[in-house]
C-alpha cells in the first residue's frame, strides 16, 4: 500500500512543475501533514526538510503559520528551535510531566533470581532462598526489592527461630501483568516455550533424586 | 491399491489439478505440517470446504505421500501418521457402517476434519487481515520526542517477566541442582537403595520379590512409596548391569523378582 | 506522593461536593492538561494515571471526549488502546514518515499465525494452538511474541494440568491500532460461524487434559 503511494508520488515528480502546482494538496491538508511529521519526528524539522518530505508544490511555511495559530493557547505549542520547528508541551503545564523523569535501570542478576525464587516459592525464608540459589543473599538485594514494593514480609514460619518469610506484592503482579503468582509458568512450560534448554538436567523430572552418574538410568523415569 | 488410486485420480481430478498436486510434491518442505498440506490440497478441489469430498481429499493426500516416496523425499512422521489416518477414514466412508463397531462414524470424523480445515483457513485469513492493518511504526506513529520535563533524578530498577522466568530457569537447571531441603525427607535415592541392597543380595539364591527390598517405614505415604519404589527399581537395574543379579517379571504389572547371579556365569 | 494525593482526594470527598467543583480547573484547562500529558508520552496513558497526575477534582474522561473531537480529521488522532489513550499520527499520512519508520522484526508465518490464533481465541493454551495449526509450536515462536510484548501469560485454565494460557497485550492493540481485542477484524463472523469454538475431535473428551499423571503406582514403571 505504501509502495503504491510512493509510486504515484514519484510519477508526479517526473512531470512538469506547473502540473504539480495544480496537484498541491489544499492548505488544510498540508497543515495535517506538517502536524504529523512534527509530531512523529525525533528532532526539530526545518522548512527545507518538510518541503523534501511533502508532495511537490506544498508550502510548509504557510502550513506552519496556520498550525501555529491552531495550537495557540493549547496544551501543546509549535515552537521555533533555531532554523527548525517542533511541537512542545506548553511550559505552564510542565509540572504535569514529573512522572516521565524516572531513570529506569535493569535489575541485577542477583535481584532477579531472588525475586524469581520468592515468586515461585512464596512464602519463603531467606535461608531457603540461599539454599535454592546456592549463594548467600545480600541484605541490599532484599532491601531493594522491598523498596520497589515488589516483595513484602509474609507470615513468620513456624520453625525454630520463627524466621520471617517473603511474598510478592500486588504491585509485583501488576508490573508483570500477572493475575496471580500461580499463573507463572512451570519449568515444563518454560522448557516448551523455548526458555530453557531442552536437555533435562540431571536430577530433574525424575523421582530418584540427586546426582546419579548414569544417564540411561535417569531416562527411565522421565515422563514426557 | 495403487492401481485403484490411479483410477480414482483420473476420474475425479483434472489434469491441471494433478499437475498442481505434483508441483506441491517438489515443495514439501514448504508445508507446515499435514493439516497445512491437506488445506492446500483441498483448495485444488475448488469447492466450499464444508462440501469437500473427504474421500477425494484422502486420495489426493495419499497420492501425494506416494509421490513423495517415489521421489525419495523425506517425509516427517506426522505426515505418515496422517496418511494412515486418512486411509482409515476413507475405508470408513466407503464401506457400509458396521453396527457392531465402536467409536465415531466415518461421517463424524470427516465432519471434524472439515471443521479443522475450515478453522485453519479462517485463522490464516484472520492473520492476513491482521497484518494488513495499519501498523504502528509503519503506517502511524507515536510521539517522536517523548518529553522529560523537570528532571527529578530518581532511579527505578526494572525487569521483565522474561528476565524473571529466565532467572528462575537458570537456577533450577544448574548442574549442581539440589532439591528443596524440606522435600528431601520424602526422597529415596538410588545410592541409598544400592547401599541397602548390596549386602542383602548375597542371600537371594531363590527368586525374591523386589518389594522385599523396599526400605522400612516407607510404605503408607504415597509420595515416599513412589520415591522408594523408583529408587529400589533403579538400584536393581544397576545391579543387573553390574552382573550381580537377574531380574524377571511374569507379565505386565506382575511382581518383579530378582535372584543372585551365580559368579561362574560372569 | 501518590498517597498524598489520595489522602487529599479523600478529604475533599468528605467535604461538600460544591467545594471540589470550585477546586477543579475549568474543563478547557483540563483538556489542555490531558493534551500535554498524552503528547509528552509515547506510550498510551490510562484514565487512572491521568487522574493521578492532574489536580484533584479533574475529570480526564470528560476532557478526553472533548479532545478527541478536537483532533478529529487532524494529522494526529486521539485513539483508545485497551483501557488507555494515546496520540498517534493519522494512518493516511504514513507515507510522509519514511524517516521514522521502524524496521519491524521479520516474523515467520508460524509466528504470525500463532499470534492471530492467540488474539482470536484468547485465553488460549499451547495445546489448543497446536490443535488448530496441526503442528507443534516451535521453540522460540512464543518467546519471540513475548519479547515483542505482543502476548503475555493469562490466567491458568481450570482443566487438568492447569495449563498456562496466552493473551494479547496493550502493546499488541497499540501496534495494530485496535481499541480492544473485541475489535479484531471479522471476530463476530468467525464466532457466529462456530470457528472459534473449542470443538473436541469426535470420540475424544476434553482436548487439553493430556498430561495428568495417574496416582497409580504401576505408572511408575511405564516408559513413554
Short mmCIF file of C-alpha atoms in Angstrom, two decimals, chain C:
data_model
loop_
_atom_site.label_atom_id
_atom_site.label_comp_id
_atom_site.label_asym_id
_atom_site.label_seq_id
_atom_site.Cartn_x
_atom_site.Cartn_y
_atom_site.Cartn_z
CA UNK C 1 3.39 11.28 46.68
CA UNK C 2 0.57 9.23 45.33
CA UNK C 3 -0.50 8.65 48.90
CA UNK C 4 -0.59 12.35 49.49
CA UNK C 5 -2.83 12.98 46.53
CA UNK C 6 -5.08 10.17 47.55
CA UNK C 7 -5.32 11.49 51.07
CA UNK C 8 -6.28 14.94 49.88
CA UNK C 9 -8.68 13.44 47.46
CA UNK C 10 -10.40 11.58 50.25
CA UNK C 11 -10.62 14.76 52.33
CA UNK C 12 -12.41 16.52 49.58
CA UNK C 13 -14.80 13.68 49.14
CA UNK C 14 -15.83 14.02 52.74
CA UNK C 15 -16.48 17.70 52.25
CA UNK C 16 -19.26 19.17 50.22
CA UNK C 17 -19.33 18.38 46.53
CA UNK C 18 -19.60 22.04 45.51
CA UNK C 19 -16.22 22.83 47.05
CA UNK C 20 -14.42 20.28 44.94
CA UNK C 21 -16.24 21.71 41.97
CA UNK C 22 -14.62 25.08 42.64
CA UNK C 23 -11.26 23.36 43.07
CA UNK C 24 -11.28 21.63 39.74
CA UNK C 25 -9.88 23.64 36.83
CA UNK C 26 -12.33 24.50 34.04
CA UNK C 27 -12.83 21.72 31.51
CA UNK C 28 -10.98 23.67 28.81
CA UNK C 29 -7.95 23.76 31.06
CA UNK C 30 -8.32 20.06 31.82
CA UNK C 31 -8.34 19.41 28.12
CA UNK C 32 -5.03 21.26 27.78
CA UNK C 33 -3.58 19.14 30.56
CA UNK C 34 -4.67 15.86 29.03
CA UNK C 35 -3.36 17.05 25.69
CA UNK C 36 0.04 17.87 27.16
CA UNK C 37 0.35 14.61 29.08
CA UNK C 38 -0.68 12.41 26.15
CA UNK C 39 1.53 14.44 23.87
CA UNK C 40 4.60 14.01 26.02
CA UNK C 41 4.24 10.26 26.28
CA UNK C 42 4.95 7.74 23.54
CA UNK C 43 3.01 5.10 25.48
CA UNK C 44 -0.76 5.02 25.99
CA UNK C 45 -1.84 6.57 29.30
CA UNK C 46 -4.74 5.25 31.37
CA UNK C 47 -7.52 7.43 32.78
CA UNK C 48 -6.35 6.35 36.19
CA UNK C 49 -2.85 7.61 35.57
CA UNK C 50 -4.19 10.88 34.15
CA UNK C 51 -6.24 11.28 37.27
CA UNK C 52 -3.16 10.69 39.39
CA UNK C 53 -1.18 13.36 37.59
CA UNK C 54 -3.84 16.05 37.18
CA UNK C 55 -5.05 18.25 40.04
CA UNK C 56 -7.79 16.61 42.07
CA UNK C 57 -11.36 17.09 41.04
CA UNK C 58 -10.46 16.74 37.37
CA UNK C 59 -12.45 14.52 35.04
CA UNK C 60 -9.99 13.16 32.50
CA UNK C 61 -12.64 11.05 30.74
CA UNK C 62 -14.68 14.15 30.01
CA UNK C 63 -11.59 16.05 28.89
CA UNK C 64 -10.66 13.15 26.61
CA UNK C 65 -14.08 13.23 24.99
CA UNK C 66 -13.60 16.92 24.16
CA UNK C 67 -10.04 16.43 22.99
CA UNK C 68 -10.94 13.51 20.77
CA UNK C 69 -13.44 15.67 18.98
CA UNK C 70 -10.89 18.43 18.57
CA UNK C 71 -8.40 16.11 16.89
CA UNK C 72 -10.93 14.63 14.51
CA UNK C 73 -9.63 14.87 10.95
CA UNK C 74 -6.28 16.29 12.05
CA UNK C 75 -2.83 14.95 11.23
CA UNK C 76 -2.71 13.46 14.71
CA UNK C 77 -5.55 11.50 16.27
CA UNK C 78 -6.57 10.57 19.77
CA UNK C 79 -7.05 6.81 19.90
CA UNK C 80 -8.17 4.38 22.54
CA UNK C 81 -5.86 1.47 23.29
CA UNK C 82 -7.41 -1.02 25.67
CA UNK C 83 -8.03 0.95 28.85
CA UNK C 84 -5.66 3.73 27.84
CA UNK C 85 -5.42 6.66 25.44
CA UNK C 86 -2.72 7.78 23.07
CA UNK C 87 -2.00 10.32 20.35
CA UNK C 88 -0.99 8.74 17.05
CA UNK C 89 -0.45 10.16 13.57
CA UNK C 90 -3.23 9.59 11.06
CA UNK C 91 -2.57 6.38 9.11
CA UNK C 92 -3.25 8.03 5.74
CA UNK C 93 -0.13 10.15 6.23
CA UNK C 94 2.16 7.20 6.84
CA UNK C 95 3.86 7.75 3.50
CA UNK C 96 5.37 11.02 4.75
CA UNK C 97 7.10 9.23 7.55
CA UNK C 98 9.69 7.03 5.85
CA UNK C 99 12.31 8.58 8.04
CA UNK C 100 10.61 7.46 11.22
CA UNK C 101 9.66 4.01 10.01
CA UNK C 102 10.91 1.33 12.34
CA UNK C 103 12.10 -1.86 10.77
CA UNK C 104 9.70 -4.38 12.26
CA UNK C 105 11.40 -7.65 13.04
CA UNK C 106 10.52 -10.10 10.31
CA UNK C 107 8.10 -12.64 11.61
CA UNK C 108 7.75 -16.18 10.34
CA UNK C 109 4.43 -17.42 9.03
CA UNK C 110 4.23 -19.65 12.11
CA UNK C 111 4.67 -16.65 14.40
CA UNK C 112 2.05 -14.61 12.57
CA UNK C 113 -0.47 -17.46 12.67
CA UNK C 114 0.25 -18.18 16.30
CA UNK C 115 -0.29 -14.50 17.07
CA UNK C 116 -3.61 -14.47 15.22
CA UNK C 117 -4.77 -17.62 16.99
CA UNK C 118 -3.91 -16.13 20.38
CA UNK C 119 -5.68 -12.89 19.51
CA UNK C 120 -8.87 -14.56 18.28
CA UNK C 121 -9.02 -17.43 20.75
CA UNK C 122 -7.61 -15.83 23.89
CA UNK C 123 -7.12 -17.00 26.52
CA UNK C 124 -5.67 -20.00 24.72
CA UNK C 125 -3.29 -22.77 25.76
CA UNK C 126 -0.33 -24.02 23.84
CA UNK C 127 -2.10 -27.34 23.23
CA UNK C 128 -5.06 -25.51 21.70
CA UNK C 129 -2.78 -23.51 19.39
CA UNK C 130 -1.19 -26.74 18.24
CA UNK C 131 -4.58 -28.37 17.73
CA UNK C 132 -5.63 -25.51 15.47
CA UNK C 133 -2.41 -25.34 13.45
CA UNK C 134 -1.96 -29.11 13.34
CA UNK C 135 1.73 -28.78 14.19
CA UNK C 136 3.67 -28.18 17.35
CA UNK C 137 4.56 -24.61 18.17
CA UNK C 138 8.26 -24.35 17.56
CA UNK C 139 10.77 -23.25 20.13
CA UNK C 140 11.18 -19.56 20.05
CA UNK C 141 7.88 -18.64 18.43
CA UNK C 142 6.18 -17.93 21.74
CA UNK C 143 9.44 -16.48 23.00
CA UNK C 144 9.57 -14.02 20.13
CA UNK C 145 5.98 -12.89 20.62
CA UNK C 146 6.57 -12.36 24.33
CA UNK C 147 9.74 -10.45 23.63
CA UNK C 148 7.88 -8.19 21.22
CA UNK C 149 5.44 -7.65 24.08
CA UNK C 150 2.53 -8.66 21.87
CA UNK C 151 1.45 -11.57 24.07
CA UNK C 152 1.66 -12.36 27.77
CA UNK C 153 0.63 -15.12 30.10
CA UNK C 154 -3.03 -15.10 31.09
CA UNK C 155 -4.90 -16.97 33.77
CA UNK C 156 -4.30 -20.69 34.04
CA UNK C 157 -7.03 -22.87 32.58
CA UNK C 158 -9.16 -24.75 35.06
CA UNK C 159 -8.61 -28.04 33.26
CA UNK C 160 -6.41 -30.94 34.32
CA UNK C 161 -2.80 -29.91 34.45
CA UNK C 162 -3.91 -26.28 34.84
CA UNK C 163 -2.06 -25.20 31.68
CA UNK C 164 -0.99 -21.58 31.29
CA UNK C 165 -2.78 -19.53 28.69
CA UNK C 166 -1.71 -16.72 26.43
CA UNK C 167 -3.48 -13.44 25.78
CA UNK C 168 -2.58 -10.36 23.74
CA UNK C 169 -1.24 -7.20 25.35
CA UNK C 170 -1.95 -3.49 25.23
CA UNK C 171 1.17 -3.15 23.08
CA UNK C 172 -0.43 -5.52 20.58
CA UNK C 173 -3.59 -3.38 20.48
CA UNK C 174 -1.48 -0.24 20.11
CA UNK C 175 0.60 -1.71 17.33
CA UNK C 176 -2.40 -2.78 15.27
CA UNK C 177 -4.50 0.27 16.09
CA UNK C 178 -7.20 -1.67 17.94
CA UNK C 179 -9.34 -0.26 20.72
CA UNK C 180 -9.78 -3.70 22.21
CA UNK C 181 -9.44 -7.34 21.26
CA UNK C 182 -13.19 -7.30 20.57
CA UNK C 183 -12.46 -5.06 17.58
CA UNK C 184 -10.37 -7.63 15.77
CA UNK C 185 -11.46 -7.75 12.15
CA UNK C 186 -14.06 -10.42 11.41
CA UNK C 187 -14.28 -11.58 15.00
CA UNK C 188 -18.07 -11.61 15.08
CA UNK C 189 -18.38 -13.55 11.85
CA UNK C 190 -15.84 -16.13 12.99
CA UNK C 191 -17.67 -16.56 16.25
CA UNK C 192 -21.09 -16.96 14.72
CA UNK C 193 -19.67 -19.44 12.21
CA UNK C 194 -18.54 -21.51 15.20
CA UNK C 195 -14.92 -21.28 14.12
CA UNK C 196 -13.75 -20.03 17.50
CA UNK C 197 -15.32 -22.96 19.34
CA UNK C 198 -13.10 -25.41 21.05
CA UNK C 199 -14.60 -28.46 19.43
CA UNK C 200 -13.04 -31.73 20.60
CA UNK C 201 -12.48 -34.45 17.99
CA UNK C 202 -15.32 -37.00 17.90
CA UNK C 203 -14.82 -39.81 20.35
CA UNK C 204 -12.45 -37.70 22.46
CA UNK C 205 -13.20 -35.94 25.69
CA UNK C 206 -11.65 -32.62 26.58
CA UNK C 207 -8.77 -31.66 24.42
CA UNK C 208 -6.48 -30.03 26.89
CA UNK C 209 -6.43 -32.64 29.60
CA UNK C 210 -3.45 -34.60 28.42
CA UNK C 211 -0.62 -34.79 30.81
CA UNK C 212 -2.07 -35.52 34.22
CA UNK C 213 -0.27 -38.29 35.96
CA UNK C 214 -2.24 -41.10 37.37
CA UNK C 215 -1.69 -41.77 41.01
CA UNK C 216 -1.41 -45.41 40.21
CA UNK C 217 1.75 -46.99 41.45
CA UNK C 218 2.05 -49.01 38.25
CA UNK C 219 2.62 -45.89 36.19
CA UNK C 220 5.99 -45.50 37.73
CA UNK C 221 7.33 -48.22 35.53
CA UNK C 222 5.71 -47.34 32.28
CA UNK C 223 8.02 -45.74 29.81
CA UNK C 224 6.51 -43.27 27.47
#
